XYZ file of C-alpha atoms in Angstrom:
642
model
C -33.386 -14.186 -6.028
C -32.367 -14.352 -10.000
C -33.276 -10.530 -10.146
C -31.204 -9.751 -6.893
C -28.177 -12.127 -8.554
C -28.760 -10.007 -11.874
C -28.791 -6.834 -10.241
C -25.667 -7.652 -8.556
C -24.161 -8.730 -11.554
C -24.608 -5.455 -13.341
C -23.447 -3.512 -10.564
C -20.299 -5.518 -10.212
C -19.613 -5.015 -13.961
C -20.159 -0.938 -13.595
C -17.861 -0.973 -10.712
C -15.720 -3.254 -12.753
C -15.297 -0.793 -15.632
C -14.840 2.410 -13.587
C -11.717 0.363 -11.845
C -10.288 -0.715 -15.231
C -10.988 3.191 -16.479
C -9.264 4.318 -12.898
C -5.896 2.176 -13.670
C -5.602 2.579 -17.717
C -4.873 6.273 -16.287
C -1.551 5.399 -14.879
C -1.008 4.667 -18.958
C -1.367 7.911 -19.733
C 2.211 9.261 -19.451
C 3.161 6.449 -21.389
C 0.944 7.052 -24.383
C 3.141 6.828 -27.037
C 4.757 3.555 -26.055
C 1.695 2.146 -24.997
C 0.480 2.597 -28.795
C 3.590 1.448 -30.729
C 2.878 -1.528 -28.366
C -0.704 -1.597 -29.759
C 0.623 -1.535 -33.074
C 3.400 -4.059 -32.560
C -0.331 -6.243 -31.779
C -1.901 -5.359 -34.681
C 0.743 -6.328 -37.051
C 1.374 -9.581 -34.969
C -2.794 -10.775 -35.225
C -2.328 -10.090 -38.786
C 0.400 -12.216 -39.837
C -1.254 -14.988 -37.495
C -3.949 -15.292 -39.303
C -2.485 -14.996 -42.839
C -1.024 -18.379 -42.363
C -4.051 -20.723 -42.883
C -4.843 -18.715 -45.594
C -1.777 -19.525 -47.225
C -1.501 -22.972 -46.465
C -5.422 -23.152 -48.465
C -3.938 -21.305 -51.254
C -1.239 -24.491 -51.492
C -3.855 -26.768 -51.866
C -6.038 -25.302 -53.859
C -3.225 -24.366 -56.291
C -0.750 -27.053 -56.340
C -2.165 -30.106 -54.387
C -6.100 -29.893 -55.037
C -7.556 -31.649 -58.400
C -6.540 -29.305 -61.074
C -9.806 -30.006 -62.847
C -11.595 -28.273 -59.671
C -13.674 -25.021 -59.965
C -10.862 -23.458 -57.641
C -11.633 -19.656 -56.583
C -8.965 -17.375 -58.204
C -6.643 -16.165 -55.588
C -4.965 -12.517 -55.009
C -1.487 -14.114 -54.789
C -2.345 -15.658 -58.148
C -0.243 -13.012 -60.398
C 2.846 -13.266 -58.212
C 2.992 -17.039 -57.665
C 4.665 -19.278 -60.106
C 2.759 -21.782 -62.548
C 5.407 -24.519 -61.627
C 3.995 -26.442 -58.115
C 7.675 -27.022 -56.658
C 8.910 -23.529 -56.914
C 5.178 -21.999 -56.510
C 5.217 -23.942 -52.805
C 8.731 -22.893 -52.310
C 7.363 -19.138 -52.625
C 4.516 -19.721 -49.974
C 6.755 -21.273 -47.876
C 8.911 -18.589 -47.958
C 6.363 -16.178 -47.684
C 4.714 -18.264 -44.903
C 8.511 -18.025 -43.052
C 8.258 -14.022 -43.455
C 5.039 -14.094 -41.966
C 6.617 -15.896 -38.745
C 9.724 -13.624 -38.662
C 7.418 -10.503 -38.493
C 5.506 -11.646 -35.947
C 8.220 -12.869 -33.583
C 9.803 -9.133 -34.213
C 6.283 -7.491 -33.172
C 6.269 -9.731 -30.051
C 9.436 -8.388 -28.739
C 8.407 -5.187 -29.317
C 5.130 -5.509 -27.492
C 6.712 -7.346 -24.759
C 9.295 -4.894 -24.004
C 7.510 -1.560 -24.328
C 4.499 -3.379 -22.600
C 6.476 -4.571 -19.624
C 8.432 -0.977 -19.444
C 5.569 0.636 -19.362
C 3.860 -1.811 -16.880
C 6.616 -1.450 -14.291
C 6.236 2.577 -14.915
C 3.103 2.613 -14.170
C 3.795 0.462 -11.087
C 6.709 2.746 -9.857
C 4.361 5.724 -9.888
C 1.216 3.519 -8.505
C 3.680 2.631 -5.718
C 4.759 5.929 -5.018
C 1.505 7.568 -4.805
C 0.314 4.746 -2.115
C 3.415 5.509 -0.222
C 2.966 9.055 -0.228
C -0.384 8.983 0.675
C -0.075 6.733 3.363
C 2.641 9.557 4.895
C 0.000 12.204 4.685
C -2.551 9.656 6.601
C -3.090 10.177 10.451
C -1.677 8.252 12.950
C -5.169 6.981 14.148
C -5.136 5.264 10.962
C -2.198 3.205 11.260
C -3.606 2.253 15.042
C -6.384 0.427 12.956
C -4.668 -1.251 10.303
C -1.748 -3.824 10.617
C 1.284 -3.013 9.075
C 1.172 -6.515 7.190
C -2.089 -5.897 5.478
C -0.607 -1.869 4.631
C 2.703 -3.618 2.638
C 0.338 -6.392 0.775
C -1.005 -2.808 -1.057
C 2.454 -1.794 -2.195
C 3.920 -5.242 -2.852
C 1.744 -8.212 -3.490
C -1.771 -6.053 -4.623
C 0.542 -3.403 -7.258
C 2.141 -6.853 -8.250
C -1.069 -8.379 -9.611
C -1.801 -4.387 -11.080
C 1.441 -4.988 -12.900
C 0.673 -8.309 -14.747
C -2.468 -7.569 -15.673
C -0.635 -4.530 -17.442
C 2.138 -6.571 -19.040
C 0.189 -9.527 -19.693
C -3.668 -8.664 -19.196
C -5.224 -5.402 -20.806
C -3.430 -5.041 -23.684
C -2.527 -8.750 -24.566
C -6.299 -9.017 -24.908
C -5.974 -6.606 -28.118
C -4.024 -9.447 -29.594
C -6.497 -12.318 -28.726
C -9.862 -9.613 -29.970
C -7.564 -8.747 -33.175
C -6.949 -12.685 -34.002
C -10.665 -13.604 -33.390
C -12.114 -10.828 -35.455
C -9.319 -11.629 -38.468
C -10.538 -15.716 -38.254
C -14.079 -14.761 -37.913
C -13.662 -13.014 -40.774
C -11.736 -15.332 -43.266
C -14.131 -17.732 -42.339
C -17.155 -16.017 -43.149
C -15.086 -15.169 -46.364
C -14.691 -18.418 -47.403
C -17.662 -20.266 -47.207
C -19.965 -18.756 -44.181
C -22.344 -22.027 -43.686
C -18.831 -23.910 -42.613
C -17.762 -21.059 -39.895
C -21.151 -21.705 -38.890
C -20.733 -24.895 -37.746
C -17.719 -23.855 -36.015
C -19.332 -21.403 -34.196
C -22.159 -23.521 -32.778
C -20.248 -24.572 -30.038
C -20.432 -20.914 -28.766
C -23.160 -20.272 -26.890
C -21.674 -23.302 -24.755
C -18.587 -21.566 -24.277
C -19.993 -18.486 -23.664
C -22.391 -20.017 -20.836
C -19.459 -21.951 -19.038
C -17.287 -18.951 -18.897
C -20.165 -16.999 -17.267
C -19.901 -19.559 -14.193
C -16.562 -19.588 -14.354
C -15.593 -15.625 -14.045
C -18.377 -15.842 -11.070
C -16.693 -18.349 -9.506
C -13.050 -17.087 -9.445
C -13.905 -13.474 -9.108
C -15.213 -14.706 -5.324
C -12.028 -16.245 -5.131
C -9.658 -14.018 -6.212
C -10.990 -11.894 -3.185
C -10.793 -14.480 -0.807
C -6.995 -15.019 -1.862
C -6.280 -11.316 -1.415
C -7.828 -10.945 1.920
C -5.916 -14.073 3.050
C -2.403 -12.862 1.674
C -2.983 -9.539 3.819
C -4.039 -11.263 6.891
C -0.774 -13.100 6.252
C 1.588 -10.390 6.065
C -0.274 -9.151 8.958
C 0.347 -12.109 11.059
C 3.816 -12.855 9.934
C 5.060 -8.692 10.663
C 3.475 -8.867 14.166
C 4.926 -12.270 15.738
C 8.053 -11.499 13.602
C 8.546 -8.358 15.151
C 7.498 -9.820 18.678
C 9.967 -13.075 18.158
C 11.638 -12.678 21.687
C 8.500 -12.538 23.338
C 7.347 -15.125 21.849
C 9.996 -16.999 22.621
C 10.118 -15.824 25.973
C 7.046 -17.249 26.566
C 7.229 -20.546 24.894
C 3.872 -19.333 22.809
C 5.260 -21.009 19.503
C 3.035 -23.974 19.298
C -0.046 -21.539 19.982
C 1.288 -19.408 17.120
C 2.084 -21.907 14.578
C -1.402 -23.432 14.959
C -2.747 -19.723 14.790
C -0.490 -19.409 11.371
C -2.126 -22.766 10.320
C -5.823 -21.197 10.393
C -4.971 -18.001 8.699
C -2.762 -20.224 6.335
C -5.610 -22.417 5.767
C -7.774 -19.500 4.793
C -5.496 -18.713 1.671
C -5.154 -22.701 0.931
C -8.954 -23.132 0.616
C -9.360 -20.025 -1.617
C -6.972 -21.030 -3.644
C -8.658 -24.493 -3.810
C -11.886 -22.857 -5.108
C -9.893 -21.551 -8.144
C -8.406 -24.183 -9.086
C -11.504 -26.411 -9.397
C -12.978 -23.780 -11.462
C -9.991 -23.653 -13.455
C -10.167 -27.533 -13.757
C -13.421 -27.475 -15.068
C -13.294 -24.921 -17.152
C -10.683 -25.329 -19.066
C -11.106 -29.040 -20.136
C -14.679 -28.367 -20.888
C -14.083 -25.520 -23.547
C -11.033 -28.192 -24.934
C -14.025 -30.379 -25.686
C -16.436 -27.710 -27.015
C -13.277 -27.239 -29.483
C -12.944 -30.689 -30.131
C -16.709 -30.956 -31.275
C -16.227 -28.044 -33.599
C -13.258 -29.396 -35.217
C -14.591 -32.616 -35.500
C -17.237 -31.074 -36.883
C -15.492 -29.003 -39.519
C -14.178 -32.561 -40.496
C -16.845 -33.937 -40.482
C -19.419 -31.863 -42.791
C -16.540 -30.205 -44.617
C -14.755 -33.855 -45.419
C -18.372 -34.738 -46.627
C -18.986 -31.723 -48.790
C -14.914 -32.130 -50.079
C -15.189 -35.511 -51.559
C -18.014 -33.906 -53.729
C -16.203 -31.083 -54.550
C -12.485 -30.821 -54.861
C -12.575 -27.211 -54.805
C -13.569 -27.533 -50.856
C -10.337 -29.239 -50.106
C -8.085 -26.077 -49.700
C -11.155 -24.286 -47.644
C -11.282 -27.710 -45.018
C -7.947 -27.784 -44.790
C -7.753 -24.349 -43.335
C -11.170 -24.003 -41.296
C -9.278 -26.925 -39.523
C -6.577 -24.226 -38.912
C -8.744 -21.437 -38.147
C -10.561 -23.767 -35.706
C -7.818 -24.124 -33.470
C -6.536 -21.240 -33.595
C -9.926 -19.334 -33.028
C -10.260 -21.588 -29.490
C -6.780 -20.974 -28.344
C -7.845 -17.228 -28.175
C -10.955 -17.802 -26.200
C -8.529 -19.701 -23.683
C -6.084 -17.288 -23.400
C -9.098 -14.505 -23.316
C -10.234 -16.652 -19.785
C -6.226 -16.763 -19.056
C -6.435 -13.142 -19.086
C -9.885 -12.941 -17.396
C -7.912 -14.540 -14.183
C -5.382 -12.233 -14.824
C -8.159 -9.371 -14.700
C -10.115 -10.377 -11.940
C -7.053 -10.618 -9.562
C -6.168 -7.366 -10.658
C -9.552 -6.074 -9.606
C -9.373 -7.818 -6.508
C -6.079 -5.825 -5.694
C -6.942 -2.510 -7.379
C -9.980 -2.522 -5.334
C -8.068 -2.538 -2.034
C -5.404 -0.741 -3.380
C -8.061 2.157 -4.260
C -9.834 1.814 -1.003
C -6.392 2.876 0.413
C -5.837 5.466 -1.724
C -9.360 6.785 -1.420
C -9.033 6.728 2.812
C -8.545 10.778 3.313
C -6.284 12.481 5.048
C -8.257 13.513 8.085
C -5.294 15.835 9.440
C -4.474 18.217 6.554
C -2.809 21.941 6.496
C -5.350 24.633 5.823
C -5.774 26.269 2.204
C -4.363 29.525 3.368
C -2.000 28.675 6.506
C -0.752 31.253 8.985
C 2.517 31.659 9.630
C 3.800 31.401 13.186
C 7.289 33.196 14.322
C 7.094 34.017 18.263
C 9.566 32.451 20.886
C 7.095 29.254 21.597
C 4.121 29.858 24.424
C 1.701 27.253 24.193
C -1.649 27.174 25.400
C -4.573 24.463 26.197
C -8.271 25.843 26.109
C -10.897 23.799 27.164
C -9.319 21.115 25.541
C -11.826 17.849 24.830
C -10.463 14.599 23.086
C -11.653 11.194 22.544
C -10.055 8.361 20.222
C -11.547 6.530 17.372
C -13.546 9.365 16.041
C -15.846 9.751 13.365
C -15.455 12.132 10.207
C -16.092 15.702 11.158
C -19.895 16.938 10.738
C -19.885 19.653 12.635
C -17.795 22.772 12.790
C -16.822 25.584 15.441
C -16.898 29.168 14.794
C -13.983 29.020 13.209
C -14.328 26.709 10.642
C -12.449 24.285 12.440
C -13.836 20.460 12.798
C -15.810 19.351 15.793
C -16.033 15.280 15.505
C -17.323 13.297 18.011
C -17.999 9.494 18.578
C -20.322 7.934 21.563
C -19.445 5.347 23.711
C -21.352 1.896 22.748
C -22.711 1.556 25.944
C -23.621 5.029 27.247
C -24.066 7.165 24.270
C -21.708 9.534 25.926
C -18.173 10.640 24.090
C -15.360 8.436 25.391
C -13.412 11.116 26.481
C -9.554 11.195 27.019
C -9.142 14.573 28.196
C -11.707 16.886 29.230
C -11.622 20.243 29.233
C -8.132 20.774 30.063
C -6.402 24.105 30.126
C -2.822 25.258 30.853
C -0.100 27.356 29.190
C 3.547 27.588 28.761
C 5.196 30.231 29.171
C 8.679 30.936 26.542
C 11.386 29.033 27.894
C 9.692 27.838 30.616
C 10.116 24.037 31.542
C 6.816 21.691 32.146
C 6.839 18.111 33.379
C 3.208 15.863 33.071
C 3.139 13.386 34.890
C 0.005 11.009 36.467
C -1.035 7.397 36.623
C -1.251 5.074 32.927
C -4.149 5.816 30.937
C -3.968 9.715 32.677
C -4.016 11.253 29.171
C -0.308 12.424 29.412
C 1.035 11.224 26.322
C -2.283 11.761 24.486
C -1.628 15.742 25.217
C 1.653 15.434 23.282
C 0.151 13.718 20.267
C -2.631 16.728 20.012
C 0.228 18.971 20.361
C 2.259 17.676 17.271
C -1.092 17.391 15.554
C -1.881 13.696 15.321
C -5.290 14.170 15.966
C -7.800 16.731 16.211
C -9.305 17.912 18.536
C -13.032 17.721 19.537
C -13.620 20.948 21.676
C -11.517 23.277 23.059
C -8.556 24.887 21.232
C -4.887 24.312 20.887
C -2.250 27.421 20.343
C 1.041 28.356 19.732
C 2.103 31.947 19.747
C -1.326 32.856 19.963
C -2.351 30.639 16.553
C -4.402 27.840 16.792
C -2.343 25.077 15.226
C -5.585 23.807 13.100
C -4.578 26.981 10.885
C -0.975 25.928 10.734
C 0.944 24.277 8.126
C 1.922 20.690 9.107
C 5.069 20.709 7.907
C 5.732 24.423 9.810
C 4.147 23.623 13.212
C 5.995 20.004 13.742
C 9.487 21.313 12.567
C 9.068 23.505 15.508
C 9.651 20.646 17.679
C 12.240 18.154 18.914
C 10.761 15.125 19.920
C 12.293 12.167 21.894
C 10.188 9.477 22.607
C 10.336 6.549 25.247
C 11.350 3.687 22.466
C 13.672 4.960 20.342
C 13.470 3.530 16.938
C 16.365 4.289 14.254
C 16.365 4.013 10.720
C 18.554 1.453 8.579
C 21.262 3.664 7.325
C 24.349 5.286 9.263
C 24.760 7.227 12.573
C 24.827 10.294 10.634
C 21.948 10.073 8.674
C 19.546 9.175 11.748
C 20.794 12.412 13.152
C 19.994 14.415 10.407
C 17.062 12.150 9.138
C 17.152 13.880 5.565
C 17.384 17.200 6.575
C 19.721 18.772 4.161
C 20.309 22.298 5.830
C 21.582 19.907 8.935
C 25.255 20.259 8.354
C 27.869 17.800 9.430
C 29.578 20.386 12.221
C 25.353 20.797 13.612
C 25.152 17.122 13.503
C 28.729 16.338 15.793
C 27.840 19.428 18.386
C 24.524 17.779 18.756
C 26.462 14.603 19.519
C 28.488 16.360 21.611
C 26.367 17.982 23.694
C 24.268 14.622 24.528
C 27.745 13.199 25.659
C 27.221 10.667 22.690
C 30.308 12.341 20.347
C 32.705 10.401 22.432
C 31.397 6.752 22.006
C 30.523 7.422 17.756
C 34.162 8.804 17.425
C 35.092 5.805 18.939
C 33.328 3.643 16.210
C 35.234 2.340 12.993
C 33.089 4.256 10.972
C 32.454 7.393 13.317
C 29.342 9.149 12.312
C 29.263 6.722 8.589
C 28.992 3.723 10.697
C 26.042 1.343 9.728
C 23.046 1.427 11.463
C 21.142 -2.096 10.923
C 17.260 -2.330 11.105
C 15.991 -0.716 14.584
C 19.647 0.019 15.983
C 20.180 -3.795 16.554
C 23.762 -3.747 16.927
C 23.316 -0.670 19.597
C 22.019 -0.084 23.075
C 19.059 1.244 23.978
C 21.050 3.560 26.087
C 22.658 4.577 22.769
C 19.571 4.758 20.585
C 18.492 6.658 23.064
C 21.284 9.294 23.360
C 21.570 9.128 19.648
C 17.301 10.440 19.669
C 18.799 13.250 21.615
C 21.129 14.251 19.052
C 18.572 14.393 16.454
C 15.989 16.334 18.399
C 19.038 18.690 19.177
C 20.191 18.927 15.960
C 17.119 20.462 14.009
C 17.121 23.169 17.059
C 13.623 22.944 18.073
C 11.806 25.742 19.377
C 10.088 23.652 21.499
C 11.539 20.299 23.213
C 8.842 17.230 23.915
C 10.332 14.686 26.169
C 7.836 11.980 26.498
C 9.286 8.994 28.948
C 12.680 9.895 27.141
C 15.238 8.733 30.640
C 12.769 5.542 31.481
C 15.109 2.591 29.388
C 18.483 3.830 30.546
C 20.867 2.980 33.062
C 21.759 5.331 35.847
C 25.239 6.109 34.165
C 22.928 7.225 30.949
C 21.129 9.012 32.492
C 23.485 11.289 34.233
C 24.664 11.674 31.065
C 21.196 13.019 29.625
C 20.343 14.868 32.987
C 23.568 17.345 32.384
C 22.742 17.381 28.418
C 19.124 18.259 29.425
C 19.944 21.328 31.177
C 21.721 22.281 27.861
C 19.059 21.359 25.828
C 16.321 22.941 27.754
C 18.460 26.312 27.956
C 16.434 28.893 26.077
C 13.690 26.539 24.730
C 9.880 25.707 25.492
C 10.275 22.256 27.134
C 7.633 19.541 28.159
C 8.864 16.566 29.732
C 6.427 13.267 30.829
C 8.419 11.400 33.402
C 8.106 8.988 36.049
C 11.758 9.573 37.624
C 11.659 12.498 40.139
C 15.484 13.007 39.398
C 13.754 14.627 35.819
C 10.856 15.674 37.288
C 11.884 18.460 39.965
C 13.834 20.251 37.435
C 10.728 21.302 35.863
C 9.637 24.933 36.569
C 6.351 23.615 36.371
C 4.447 20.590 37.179
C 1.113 19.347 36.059
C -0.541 16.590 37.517
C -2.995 14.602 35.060
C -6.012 12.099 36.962
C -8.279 10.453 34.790
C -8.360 12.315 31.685
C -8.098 15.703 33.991
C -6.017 18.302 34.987
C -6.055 17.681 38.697
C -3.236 19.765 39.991
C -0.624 22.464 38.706
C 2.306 24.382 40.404
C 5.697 23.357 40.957
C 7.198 20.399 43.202
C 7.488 21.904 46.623
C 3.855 23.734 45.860
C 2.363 20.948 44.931
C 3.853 18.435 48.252
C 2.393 21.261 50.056
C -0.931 20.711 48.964
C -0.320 17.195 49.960
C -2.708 15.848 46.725
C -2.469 13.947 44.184
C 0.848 14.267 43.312
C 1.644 14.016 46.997
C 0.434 10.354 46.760
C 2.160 9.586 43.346
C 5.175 10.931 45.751
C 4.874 8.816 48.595
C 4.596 5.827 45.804
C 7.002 6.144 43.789
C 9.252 9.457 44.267
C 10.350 9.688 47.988
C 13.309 6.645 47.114
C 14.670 8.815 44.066
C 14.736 12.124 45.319
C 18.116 13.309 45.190
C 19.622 16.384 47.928
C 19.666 19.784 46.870
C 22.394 22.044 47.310
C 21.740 26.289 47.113
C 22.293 27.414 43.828
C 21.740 24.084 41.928
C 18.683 22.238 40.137
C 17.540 19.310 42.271
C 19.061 16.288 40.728
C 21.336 18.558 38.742
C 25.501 18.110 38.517
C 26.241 21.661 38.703
């Protein structure tokens, strides 16, 4: 078991070092002030531990018997002969000392906490952007809470160990190896005796920095599950409410808040033993300093001037260690978070563009081939025969893939419109994530204009589409800006016809601030109606090549969505449209219709063709379409206006 606890030990301190290596590299563009910092440190340890020395240099020339066998000093030459104005100049000198090393202090502290919130800004922005070129599977299996702890509450614990930790620690090495050696200077078999105490220390801060390091994890894993907990039943308040479930979710809170308490309980024993033990270890050594030194002094006058600062040294040389285990907290929470935050940034991106992308420019046919998906897969080991990735993941119970769609093939022709439609769970919405490129693929092959989109660039293939989704979700900012979501070659005219044509223009005219009126988190002070007109815009507005319409007319009101049914047909005109819908009034229009039944492609034609094969999509029909079908006139869509 010791071997095992050793072995651990030295593994946890290699890790240790190659995190601390990892984040001094976010100190690299900051060399220069990170060094006049270092400097600023230097200077400060220096005058620090002049001052005992000067204060023995009083006694021994002024205050000690003059008769004594005093060691000459280097300041001998330049002090005066006369006591009074001879401690006048040490004073004075001692007063310099203390100016210059409350100058170097601001000077560390301010480049030191610049450069700590630097570093911070870019550590920040590197998590965010990498967390933007992450799939969506991996957001489905990590909380949203536990995703902002790494850019808020884990960087913040990065950044004090920067401003206060790694290179505050220079200071504390600097003062200890500038006591240790005045004291060996001045008489060795005293800093001896101060030093027994040592080994003590040295023990009780093993068990210490194994005791909080355990801890500080423990602390961080309960502030994420936190944040976790708090962003989910925030965002879920009315529920919640709705339900009366806030007794059952305040005692929930309790038991993850209970979890952080108890962590935090562990540390601060440790701290409470620690730190009042090594306060007694330093007692004993200045007691002993008195002790022997007093002895040896009232033999030997000369000693009096050498006692008198040991007793100096002695305190300060423990207040380092302190702060040294100060900073070792500091440290080990920073590990703690750097850990995770590394973790995060080491999770790769599992959907990437290729090295060498092809470039698509054709009028927007897609096509499914033998199409095979299943969720929750593992990292790709096997490859097609085109280099693509293959990855599959068995079910627990059967061994077999859990499929989602299997082998499902269709195209779309230019301009032609397609509506999916089939019972929850069918796969219909899990076709329009492989077609923006949320996931990969298992089998099978996915193409637009003849390219598979594995061999597209990201950025390309999606800005090829206009998406509207069944929740609408809008960005805090202004009307405006959610329409042209940063887009800068979206002009202002675009932006108002694509209002326009969506029959929105009317109602954001209307608005104090037109187009620059406020947008609050999520659309709060708008309608889902609106948000949902207002996605239409957007979608419109880039002018897609393609137009994905997944449940987009299922939260509005029948007056909406006569207003979206005659901007459809405009939106549709000319473009590669799919459209997943349960309302018939949307789903005749289509020019196609494809019927998905558990994870399959059951059934494919258009609406009259496919009542005439009385399947399933005759059933779905008799269940839920025969009460919304709307009369058709010659020369009109069914459930058009025109």
């Amino acid at each position: 078991m010791a071997e095992t606890h050793q072995e651990e030990e030295v593994l946890g301190k290699a890790y240790d070092s190659r995190l601390m290596k990892r984040l001094l590299t976010y100190l690299a563009p900051y060399k220069w002030q990170t060094i006049v910092a270092i400097a600023a440190i230097l200077i400060k340890a220096g005058a620090d531990v002049l001052g005992p020395y000067l204060t023995k240099v009083a006694v021994d020339k002024y205050l000690a018997d003059k008769h004594a066998a005093v060691r000459p000093h280097f300041l001998d030459s330049w002090l005066s002969s006369r006591p009074l104005i001879g401690i006048g100049q040490i004073a004075a000198l001692y007063l310099s000392l203390l100016l210059v090393s409350y100058c170097m202090e601001f000077f560390q502290t301010y480049y030191m906490q610049w450069v700590g919130q630097r570093a911070m800004f870019d550590l920040r922005s590197q998590i965010f952007a990498h967390l933007q070129r992450l799939h969506v599977g991996f957001f489905d299996r990590n909380p949203v809470g536990r995703l902002v702890t790494r850019v808020t509450t884990d960087v913040d614990a990065v950044n004090e160990m920067f401003t206060s930790g790694v290179v505050s620690i220079f200071e504390d090495v600097f003062v200890l190896a500038g006591i240790i050696g005045f004291m060996l200077g001045m008489k060795w078999w005293l800093a001896l005796i101060t030093f027994a105490v040592l080994p003590l220390i040295f023990w009780a801060t093993m068990i210490f920095r194994r005791k909080v390091r355990e801890s500080y994890r423990r602390i961080r894993t309960a502030i994420a599950r936190i944040n976790a907990y708090l962003q989910e039943h925030i965002s879920g308040i009315v529920v919640l409410q709705l339900f009366n479930r806030e007794k059952r979710a305040y005692r929930k809170f309790e038991e993850v808040n209970a979890m952080h308490m108890e962590a935090f309980k562990d540390a601060i024993m440790a701290h409470a033993v620690y730190y009042p033990v090594v306060e007694i270890l330093s007692a004993i050594a200045i007691a002993s300093v008195i002790w022997f030194g007093g002895k040896r002094a009232l033999v030997d006058a000369a000693l009096l001037g050498t006692v008198v600062a040991f007793i100096q040294y002695a305190q300060r040389f423990f207040r380092p260690i302190q702060d040294l285990s100060e900073k070792y907290n500091i440290l080990q929470s920073a590990m703690a978070s750097s850990e995770r935050i590394f973790k995060l940034l080491d999770t790769p991106a599992e959907v990437v563009s290729p090295s060498i992308p092809r470039h698509v420019d054709g009028p927007g046919r897609i096509e499914f081939e033998n199409v095979w998906f299943a969720y929750n897969r593992v990292q790709p080991k096997k490859r097609d025969t085109n280099g693509h990735p293959q990855p599959e993941i068995a079910h627990e119970a059967t061994g077999e893939p859990d499929w989602v769609l299997r082998n499902v093939s269709f195209a779309i022709e230019p301009g032609e419109t397609v509506a999916i439609v089939g019972h929850t769970g069918a796969g219909k919405t899990t076709i329009i994530s492989l077609l923006l490129r949320f996931y990969d693929i298992q089998r099978g092959s996915i193409r637009v204009d003849g390219i598979d989109i594995r061999d597209m660039d990201l950025a390309e293939l999606r800005r090829r589409y206009g998406v509207v989704l069944q929740d609408p979700f809008l960005f805090s900012g202004t009307i405006g800006d959610n329409i042209r979501l940063g887009s800068k070659w979206v002009t202002r005219e675009m932006v108002e016809n694509a209002a326009d044509d969506v029959n929105i223009g009317e109602f954001i005219h209307a608005l104090p601030g037109g187009f620059t009126e406020p947008v609050r988190e999520r659309g709060s002070t708008l309608s889902t109606g609106q948000k949902q007109l207002i996605s239409f815009a957007r979608a419109l507005a880039h002018q897609p090549r393609i137009l994905i319409l997944d449940e987009a007319t299922s939260s509005v009101d029948t007056d909406t969505e006569l207003r979206v049914r005659e901007a459809l047909t405009r939106m549709v005109e000319g473009r590669t449209s799919i459209i997943i819908a349960h309302r018939l009034s949307t789903v005749q229009r289509a020019d196609k219709i494809i019927v998905m039944h558990k994870s399959q492609l059951r059934e494919m034609g258009s609406h009259q063709e496919l009542l005439a094969q009385r399947g399933i999509y005759w059933k779905l029909y008799q269940l839920q379409y025969k009460d919304q079908e709307l009369p058709t006139t010659s020369g009109t869509l069914i459930g058009g206006d025109d």
